PDB file of C-alpha atoms and ligand atoms in Angstrom:
ATOM      1  CA  UNK A  25       1.101  19.398  -2.669  1.00  0.00           C
ATOM      2  CA  UNK A  26      -1.375  16.589  -2.114  1.00  0.00           C
ATOM      3  CA  UNK A  27      -4.748  17.570  -0.713  1.00  0.00           C
ATOM      4  CA  UNK A  28      -6.800  14.383  -0.372  1.00  0.00           C
ATOM      5  CA  UNK A  29      -5.306  12.321   2.438  1.00  0.00           C
ATOM      6  CA  UNK A  30      -6.114   8.616   2.663  1.00  0.00           C
ATOM      7  CA  UNK A  31      -5.230   6.261   5.504  1.00  0.00           C
ATOM      8  CA  UNK A  32      -5.104   2.578   4.539  1.00  0.00           C
ATOM      9  CA  UNK A  33      -4.318   0.536   7.679  1.00  0.00           C
ATOM     10  CA  UNK A  34      -2.477  -2.736   7.229  1.00  0.00           C
ATOM     11  CA  UNK A  35      -3.900  -5.734   9.050  1.00  0.00           C
ATOM     12  CA  UNK A  36      -0.540  -7.536   8.986  1.00  0.00           C
ATOM     13  CA  UNK A  37      -0.029  -6.806  12.671  1.00  0.00           C
ATOM     14  CA  UNK A  38      -3.634  -7.364  13.671  1.00  0.00           C
ATOM     15  CA  UNK A  39      -4.781 -10.561  15.364  1.00  0.00           C
ATOM     16  CA  UNK A  40      -5.114 -12.746  12.264  1.00  0.00           C
ATOM     17  CA  UNK A  41      -7.099 -15.395  14.148  1.00  0.00           C
ATOM     18  CA  UNK A  42     -10.012 -12.953  14.346  1.00  0.00           C
ATOM     19  CA  UNK A  43      -9.416 -10.873  11.303  1.00  0.00           C
ATOM     20  CA  UNK A  44     -13.003  -9.830  10.634  1.00  0.00           C
ATOM     21  CA  UNK A  45     -13.354  -8.497  14.178  1.00  0.00           C
ATOM     22  CA  UNK A  46     -10.063  -6.634  13.828  1.00  0.00           C
ATOM     23  CA  UNK A  47     -11.246  -5.026  10.581  1.00  0.00           C
ATOM     24  CA  UNK A  48     -14.543  -4.083  12.231  1.00  0.00           C
ATOM     25  CA  UNK A  49     -12.620  -2.092  14.874  1.00  0.00           C
ATOM     26  CA  UNK A  50     -11.105   0.223  12.272  1.00  0.00           C
ATOM     27  CA  UNK A  51     -13.366   0.138   9.213  1.00  0.00           C
ATOM     28  CA  UNK A  52     -15.279   3.335   9.938  1.00  0.00           C
ATOM     29  CA  UNK A  53     -12.060   5.367  10.227  1.00  0.00           C
ATOM     30  CA  UNK A  54     -10.224   3.808   7.276  1.00  0.00           C
ATOM     31  CA  UNK A  55     -10.352   4.746   3.612  1.00  0.00           C
ATOM     32  CA  UNK A  56      -9.370   1.247   2.505  1.00  0.00           C
ATOM     33  CA  UNK A  57      -7.979  -1.823   4.253  1.00  0.00           C
ATOM     34  CA  UNK A  58      -4.421  -2.605   3.132  1.00  0.00           C
ATOM     35  CA  UNK A  59      -4.015  -6.356   2.633  1.00  0.00           C
ATOM     36  CA  UNK A  60      -0.402  -7.577   2.515  1.00  0.00           C
ATOM     37  CA  UNK A  61      -0.169 -10.746   0.437  1.00  0.00           C
ATOM     38  CA  UNK A  62       3.220 -12.463   0.828  1.00  0.00           C
ATOM     39  CA  UNK A  63       4.327 -15.730  -0.741  1.00  0.00           C
ATOM     40  CA  UNK A  64       7.612 -16.534   1.051  1.00  0.00           C
ATOM     41  CA  UNK A  65       9.370 -16.274  -2.339  1.00  0.00           C
ATOM     42  CA  UNK A  66       9.380 -12.601  -3.297  1.00  0.00           C
ATOM     43  CA  UNK A  67       9.655 -11.782   0.408  1.00  0.00           C
ATOM     44  CA  UNK A  68      10.834 -14.026   3.276  1.00  0.00           C
ATOM     45  CA  UNK A  69       7.403 -14.213   4.902  1.00  0.00           C
ATOM     46  CA  UNK A  70       4.027 -15.769   4.152  1.00  0.00           C
ATOM     47  CA  UNK A  71       0.598 -14.318   4.901  1.00  0.00           C
ATOM     48  CA  UNK A  72      -2.314 -15.535   2.770  1.00  0.00           C
ATOM     49  CA  UNK A  73      -2.837 -17.716  -0.243  1.00  0.00           C
ATOM     50  CA  UNK A  74      -5.458 -16.655  -2.798  1.00  0.00           C
ATOM     51  CA  UNK A  75      -8.230 -18.606  -1.093  1.00  0.00           C
ATOM     52  CA  UNK A  76      -7.608 -17.123   2.348  1.00  0.00           C
ATOM     53  CA  UNK A  77      -7.247 -13.638   0.867  1.00  0.00           C
ATOM     54  CA  UNK A  78     -10.544 -14.103  -1.043  1.00  0.00           C
ATOM     55  CA  UNK A  79     -12.409 -14.851   2.168  1.00  0.00           C
ATOM     56  CA  UNK A  80     -11.074 -11.670   3.813  1.00  0.00           C
ATOM     57  CA  UNK A  81     -11.818  -9.547   0.748  1.00  0.00           C
ATOM     58  CA  UNK A  82     -15.377 -10.863   0.417  1.00  0.00           C
ATOM     59  CA  UNK A  83     -16.136 -10.310   4.110  1.00  0.00           C
ATOM     60  CA  UNK A  84     -14.584  -6.845   4.320  1.00  0.00           C
ATOM     61  CA  UNK A  85     -17.174  -4.076   4.810  1.00  0.00           C
ATOM     62  CA  UNK A  86     -15.011  -1.474   3.032  1.00  0.00           C
ATOM     63  CA  UNK A  87     -12.725  -1.507  -0.020  1.00  0.00           C
ATOM     64  CA  UNK A  88      -9.472  -3.446  -0.106  1.00  0.00           C
ATOM     65  CA  UNK A  89      -6.077  -2.127  -1.153  1.00  0.00           C
ATOM     66  CA  UNK A  90      -4.213  -5.338  -2.027  1.00  0.00           C
ATOM     67  CA  UNK A  91      -0.410  -5.145  -1.840  1.00  0.00           C
ATOM     68  CA  UNK A  92       0.871  -8.202  -3.678  1.00  0.00           C
ATOM     69  CA  UNK A  93       4.368  -9.182  -2.537  1.00  0.00           C
ATOM     70  CA  UNK A  94       4.455 -12.325  -4.633  1.00  0.00           C
ATOM     71  CA  UNK A  95       6.805 -13.522  -7.353  1.00  0.00           C
ATOM     72  CA  UNK A  96       5.545 -13.746 -10.954  1.00  0.00           C
ATOM     73  CA  UNK A  97       2.526 -11.677 -10.070  1.00  0.00           C
ATOM     74  CA  UNK A  98       1.318 -11.191 -13.678  1.00  0.00           C
ATOM     75  CA  UNK A  99      -1.275 -13.986 -13.609  1.00  0.00           C
ATOM     76  CA  UNK A 100      -2.699 -13.546 -10.122  1.00  0.00           C
ATOM     77  CA  UNK A 101      -2.953  -9.729 -10.028  1.00  0.00           C
ATOM     78  CA  UNK A 102      -6.041  -9.435 -12.292  1.00  0.00           C
ATOM     79  CA  UNK A 103      -7.691 -12.199 -10.251  1.00  0.00           C
ATOM     80  CA  UNK A 104      -7.454  -9.969  -7.152  1.00  0.00           C
ATOM     81  CA  UNK A 105      -9.116  -7.197  -9.143  1.00  0.00           C
ATOM     82  CA  UNK A 106     -11.886  -9.599 -10.196  1.00  0.00           C
ATOM     83  CA  UNK A 107     -12.507 -10.437  -6.538  1.00  0.00           C
ATOM     84  CA  UNK A 108     -13.559  -6.819  -6.076  1.00  0.00           C
ATOM     85  CA  UNK A 109     -10.455  -5.177  -4.614  1.00  0.00           C
ATOM     86  CA  UNK A 110     -10.602  -1.441  -5.096  1.00  0.00           C
ATOM     87  CA  UNK A 111      -6.864  -1.225  -5.671  1.00  0.00           C
ATOM     88  CA  UNK A 112      -4.324  -3.881  -6.634  1.00  0.00           C
ATOM     89  CA  UNK A 113      -0.611  -3.100  -6.333  1.00  0.00           C
ATOM     90  CA  UNK A 114       2.121  -5.134  -7.978  1.00  0.00           C
ATOM     91  CA  UNK A 115       5.869  -4.848  -7.414  1.00  0.00           C
ATOM     92  CA  UNK A 116       7.968  -3.666 -10.346  1.00  0.00           C
ATOM     93  CA  UNK A 117      10.594  -6.195  -9.243  1.00  0.00           C
ATOM     94  CA  UNK A 118       8.175  -9.142  -9.389  1.00  0.00           C
ATOM     95  CA  UNK A 119       6.399  -8.458 -12.663  1.00  0.00           C
ATOM     96  CA  UNK A 120       7.437  -9.704 -16.101  1.00  0.00           C
ATOM     97  CA  UNK A 121       5.112  -7.470 -18.137  1.00  0.00           C
ATOM     98  CA  UNK A 122       4.505  -4.345 -16.062  1.00  0.00           C
ATOM     99  CA  UNK A 123       2.333  -2.293 -18.459  1.00  0.00           C
ATOM    100  CA  UNK A 124       0.375  -5.381 -19.532  1.00  0.00           C
ATOM    101  CA  UNK A 125      -0.351  -6.375 -15.944  1.00  0.00           C
ATOM    102  CA  UNK A 126      -1.306  -2.827 -14.920  1.00  0.00           C
ATOM    103  CA  UNK A 127      -3.732  -2.718 -17.845  1.00  0.00           C
ATOM    104  CA  UNK A 128      -5.174  -6.110 -16.946  1.00  0.00           C
ATOM    105  CA  UNK A 129      -5.829  -4.895 -13.386  1.00  0.00           C
ATOM    106  CA  UNK A 130      -7.655  -1.845 -14.716  1.00  0.00           C
ATOM    107  CA  UNK A 131      -9.657  -3.931 -17.194  1.00  0.00           C
ATOM    108  CA  UNK A 132     -10.750  -6.130 -14.303  1.00  0.00           C
ATOM    109  CA  UNK A 133     -12.125  -3.043 -12.568  1.00  0.00           C
ATOM    110  CA  UNK A 134      -9.547  -2.038  -9.960  1.00  0.00           C
ATOM    111  CA  UNK A 135      -7.106   0.817  -9.594  1.00  0.00           C
ATOM    112  CA  UNK A 136      -3.646  -0.279 -10.678  1.00  0.00           C
ATOM    113  CA  UNK A 137      -0.762   0.318  -8.268  1.00  0.00           C
ATOM    114  CA  UNK A 138       2.964  -0.040  -8.881  1.00  0.00           C
ATOM    115  CA  UNK A 139       5.244  -0.588  -5.869  1.00  0.00           C
ATOM    116  CA  UNK A 140       8.980   0.014  -5.689  1.00  0.00           C
ATOM    117  CA  UNK A 141      11.311  -1.569  -3.157  1.00  0.00           C
ATOM    118  CA  UNK A 142      13.799   0.805  -1.520  1.00  0.00           C
ATOM    119  CA  UNK A 143      16.538  -0.164  -3.990  1.00  0.00           C
ATOM    120  CA  UNK A 144      14.437   0.523  -7.119  1.00  0.00           C
ATOM    121  CA  UNK A 145      14.641   4.024  -8.586  1.00  0.00           C
ATOM    122  CA  UNK A 146      11.504   5.902  -9.606  1.00  0.00           C
ATOM    123  CA  UNK A 147      13.218   6.718 -12.895  1.00  0.00           C
ATOM    124  CA  UNK A 148      12.903   2.994 -13.722  1.00  0.00           C
ATOM    125  CA  UNK A 149       9.106   3.290 -13.440  1.00  0.00           C
ATOM    126  CA  UNK A 150       8.658   6.622 -15.215  1.00  0.00           C
ATOM    127  CA  UNK A 151       7.632   4.932 -18.455  1.00  0.00           C
ATOM    128  CA  UNK A 152       4.528   3.406 -16.830  1.00  0.00           C
ATOM    129  CA  UNK A 153       3.060   6.649 -15.541  1.00  0.00           C
ATOM    130  CA  UNK A 154       0.072   6.519 -17.889  1.00  0.00           C
ATOM    131  CA  UNK A 155      -0.803   2.970 -16.808  1.00  0.00           C
ATOM    132  CA  UNK A 156      -0.673   3.677 -13.075  1.00  0.00           C
ATOM    133  CA  UNK A 157      -3.355   4.855 -10.620  1.00  0.00           C
ATOM    134  CA  UNK A 158      -1.027   4.749  -7.612  1.00  0.00           C
ATOM    135  CA  UNK A 159       2.695   4.578  -6.937  1.00  0.00           C
ATOM    136  CA  UNK A 160       3.731   2.832  -3.717  1.00  0.00           C
ATOM    137  CA  UNK A 161       7.121   3.922  -2.424  1.00  0.00           C
ATOM    138  CA  UNK A 162       8.223   1.359   0.158  1.00  0.00           C
ATOM    139  CA  UNK A 163       9.725   2.995   3.227  1.00  0.00           C
ATOM    140  CA  UNK A 164      10.991  -0.369   4.557  1.00  0.00           C
ATOM    141  CA  UNK A 165      12.185  -3.532   2.843  1.00  0.00           C
ATOM    142  CA  UNK A 166       8.929  -5.437   2.189  1.00  0.00           C
ATOM    143  CA  UNK A 167       8.253  -8.529   4.264  1.00  0.00           C
ATOM    144  CA  UNK A 168       7.534  -7.559   7.848  1.00  0.00           C
ATOM    145  CA  UNK A 169       5.617  -5.051   9.913  1.00  0.00           C
ATOM    146  CA  UNK A 170       7.197  -3.069  12.702  1.00  0.00           C
ATOM    147  CA  UNK A 171      10.360  -1.972  10.895  1.00  0.00           C
ATOM    148  CA  UNK A 172      12.002   1.424  11.039  1.00  0.00           C
ATOM    149  CA  UNK A 173      10.880   4.115   8.581  1.00  0.00           C
ATOM    150  CA  UNK A 174      13.574   4.834   5.985  1.00  0.00           C
ATOM    151  CA  UNK A 175      13.877   8.621   5.972  1.00  0.00           C
ATOM    152  CA  UNK A 176      16.174   8.413   2.961  1.00  0.00           C
ATOM    153  CA  UNK A 177      13.190   7.388   0.803  1.00  0.00           C
ATOM    154  CA  UNK A 178      11.740  10.926   1.037  1.00  0.00           C
ATOM    155  CA  UNK A 179      13.852  12.042  -1.895  1.00  0.00           C
ATOM    156  CA  UNK A 180      12.183   9.328  -3.997  1.00  0.00           C
ATOM    157  CA  UNK A 181       8.757  10.442  -2.756  1.00  0.00           C
ATOM    158  CA  UNK A 182       9.535  14.028  -3.778  1.00  0.00           C
ATOM    159  CA  UNK A 183      10.704  12.940  -7.222  1.00  0.00           C
ATOM    160  CA  UNK A 184       7.582  10.804  -7.659  1.00  0.00           C
ATOM    161  CA  UNK A 185       5.318  13.683  -6.676  1.00  0.00           C
ATOM    162  CA  UNK A 186       7.078  15.907  -9.214  1.00  0.00           C
ATOM    163  CA  UNK A 187       6.719  13.239 -11.897  1.00  0.00           C
ATOM    164  CA  UNK A 188       2.987  12.816 -11.158  1.00  0.00           C
ATOM    165  CA  UNK A 189       2.437  16.534 -11.715  1.00  0.00           C
ATOM    166  CA  UNK A 190      -1.240  17.232 -12.433  1.00  0.00           C
ATOM    167  CA  UNK A 191      -2.129  13.589 -13.065  1.00  0.00           C
ATOM    168  CA  UNK A 192      -4.708  11.923 -10.817  1.00  0.00           C
ATOM    169  CA  UNK A 193      -2.306   9.359  -9.353  1.00  0.00           C
ATOM    170  CA  UNK A 194      -2.183   8.468  -5.653  1.00  0.00           C
ATOM    171  CA  UNK A 195       1.214   8.360  -3.931  1.00  0.00           C
ATOM    172  CA  UNK A 196       1.372   5.823  -1.126  1.00  0.00           C
ATOM    173  CA  UNK A 197       4.077   5.139   1.453  1.00  0.00           C
ATOM    174  CA  UNK A 198       4.261   1.858   3.365  1.00  0.00           C
ATOM    175  CA  UNK A 199       6.495   0.889   6.269  1.00  0.00           C
ATOM    176  CA  UNK A 200       7.204   2.523   9.600  1.00  0.00           C
ATOM    177  CA  UNK A 201       4.467   5.140   9.221  1.00  0.00           C
ATOM    178  CA  UNK A 202       3.558   6.513  12.662  1.00  0.00           C
ATOM    179  CA  UNK A 203       2.747   9.830  14.349  1.00  0.00           C
ATOM    180  CA  UNK A 204       6.518  10.462  14.383  1.00  0.00           C
ATOM    181  CA  UNK A 205       7.038   9.958  10.644  1.00  0.00           C
ATOM    182  CA  UNK A 206       3.786  10.732   8.810  1.00  0.00           C
ATOM    183  CA  UNK A 207       4.364  14.499   8.571  1.00  0.00           C
ATOM    184  CA  UNK A 208       7.715  14.018   6.891  1.00  0.00           C
ATOM    185  CA  UNK A 209       6.130  11.712   4.305  1.00  0.00           C
ATOM    186  CA  UNK A 210       3.190  14.079   3.729  1.00  0.00           C
ATOM    187  CA  UNK A 211       5.556  17.033   3.316  1.00  0.00           C
ATOM    188  CA  UNK A 212       7.477  15.057   0.704  1.00  0.00           C
ATOM    189  CA  UNK A 213       4.217  14.594  -1.224  1.00  0.00           C
ATOM    190  CA  UNK A 214       2.685  11.290  -0.111  1.00  0.00           C
ATOM    191  CA  UNK A 215      -1.110  11.292   0.138  1.00  0.00           C
ATOM    192  CA  UNK A 216      -1.937   7.640   0.946  1.00  0.00           C
ATOM    193  CA  UNK A 217      -0.494   6.165   4.123  1.00  0.00           C
ATOM    194  CA  UNK A 218      -0.256   2.537   5.157  1.00  0.00           C
ATOM    195  CA  UNK A 219       0.133   2.035   8.896  1.00  0.00           C
ATOM    196  CA  UNK A 220       0.278  -1.399  10.475  1.00  0.00           C
ATOM    197  CA  UNK A 221       1.929  -1.615  13.854  1.00  0.00           C
ATOM    198  CA  UNK A 222       1.234   2.041  14.694  1.00  0.00           C
ATOM    199  CA  UNK A 223      -2.496   1.292  14.417  1.00  0.00           C
ATOM    200  CA  UNK A 224      -2.720  -2.201  15.872  1.00  0.00           C
ATOM    201  CA  UNK A 225      -0.306  -1.630  18.740  1.00  0.00           C
ATOM    202  CA  UNK A 226      -2.279   1.448  19.771  1.00  0.00           C
ATOM    203  CA  UNK A 227      -4.661   1.117  22.680  1.00  0.00           C
ATOM    204  CA  UNK A 228      -7.396   2.548  20.477  1.00  0.00           C
ATOM    205  CA  UNK A 229      -6.691   1.771  16.799  1.00  0.00           C
ATOM    206  CA  UNK A 230      -9.543   3.941  15.493  1.00  0.00           C
ATOM    207  CA  UNK A 231      -8.275   7.056  17.294  1.00  0.00           C
ATOM    208  CA  UNK A 232      -4.750   6.362  16.077  1.00  0.00           C
ATOM    209  CA  UNK A 233      -6.065   6.463  12.499  1.00  0.00           C
ATOM    210  CA  UNK A 234      -7.787   9.774  13.217  1.00  0.00           C
ATOM    211  CA  UNK A 235      -4.557  11.150  14.690  1.00  0.00           C
ATOM    212  CA  UNK A 236      -2.527  10.055  11.664  1.00  0.00           C
ATOM    213  CA  UNK A 237      -5.070  11.662   9.340  1.00  0.00           C
ATOM    214  CA  UNK A 238      -4.999  14.954  11.258  1.00  0.00           C
ATOM    215  CA  UNK A 239      -1.207  15.022  11.273  1.00  0.00           C
ATOM    216  CA  UNK A 240      -1.008  14.387   7.520  1.00  0.00           C
ATOM    217  CA  UNK A 241      -3.650  17.087   6.876  1.00  0.00           C
ATOM    218  CA  UNK A 242      -1.761  19.558   9.018  1.00  0.00           C
ATOM    219  CA  UNK A 243       1.140  19.672   6.566  1.00  0.00           C
ATOM    220  CA  UNK A 244      -0.557  19.100   3.198  1.00  0.00           C
TER     221      UNK A 244
HETATM  222  C1  DX5 B 327       5.588  -4.616   4.859  1.00  0.00           C
HETATM  223  C2  DX5 B 327       4.144  -4.410   4.529  1.00  0.00           C
HETATM  224  C3  DX5 B 327       3.521  -3.319   5.273  1.00  0.00           C
HETATM  225  C4  DX5 B 327       3.489  -3.514   6.768  1.00  0.00           C
HETATM  226  C5  DX5 B 327       3.576  -2.178   7.390  1.00  0.00           C
HETATM  227  O1  DX5 B 327       6.177  -5.390   3.892  1.00  0.00           O
HETATM  228  O2  DX5 B 327       3.995  -4.120   3.151  1.00  0.00           O
HETATM  229  O3  DX5 B 327       2.224  -3.006   4.788  1.00  0.00           O
HETATM  230  O4  DX5 B 327       2.350  -4.160   7.223  1.00  0.00           O
HETATM  231  O5  DX5 B 327       3.701  -2.350   8.748  1.00  0.00           O
HETATM  232  P1  DX5 B 327       4.264  -1.187   9.663  1.00  0.00           P
HETATM  233  O6  DX5 B 327       3.337  -0.027   9.540  1.00  0.00           O
HETATM  234  O7  DX5 B 327       4.285  -1.790  11.015  1.00  0.00           O
HETATM  235  O8  DX5 B 327       5.650  -0.846   9.160  1.00  0.00           O
HETATM  236 ZN1   ZN B 328       2.051  -3.319   2.515  1.00  0.00          ZN
END
């Protein structure tokens, strides 16, 4: 079972008009800041273009975990790595050359993540295991914060954990993670947790992160 727990809060549900202040509220408690980049093509929602994302990444006092929900991500993904993101995650469903793009991300100095939508089987991604630093198992359909955690994805998390074996690969879940659901995901083998609305709707976002971390530790 996973031992190193990481909490990577998503700023999607933060107040985007004062994003740097919102990040400052949680930075000391967070392992990385999860940045959801959406293009209104791969998902029916838009967040940041490359220029706006660059400004956030450059100003962020801690590392960025970029989650790219954009179509034809092959070209832009290494550019996010070059900006200094610690981790860059592409969707299997949006990438033409998956191993080539994962390698390009690594060459540009970031950890390479591969995300799977709920309908994509982990077996489809098994061939990329040696190119991957993190698998992201989506526990909602990508596009929006505040959706309900899909318990039925835990089987996929368990299979992914088994496939990872002794390799040093992080296993992230994203969508609907809260104090009510994080233990189930940790038990299934996840070790990196995105939480958006649970953190930013909390009265005290920093203590919510600490609570999530303690809960995940309690079962792993
Ligand atoms: C959804 C995004 C998530 C989202 C999570 O497509 O990838 O990162 O911000 O938000 P919550 O935690 O509210 O489900
Ligand atoms: Zn995300």
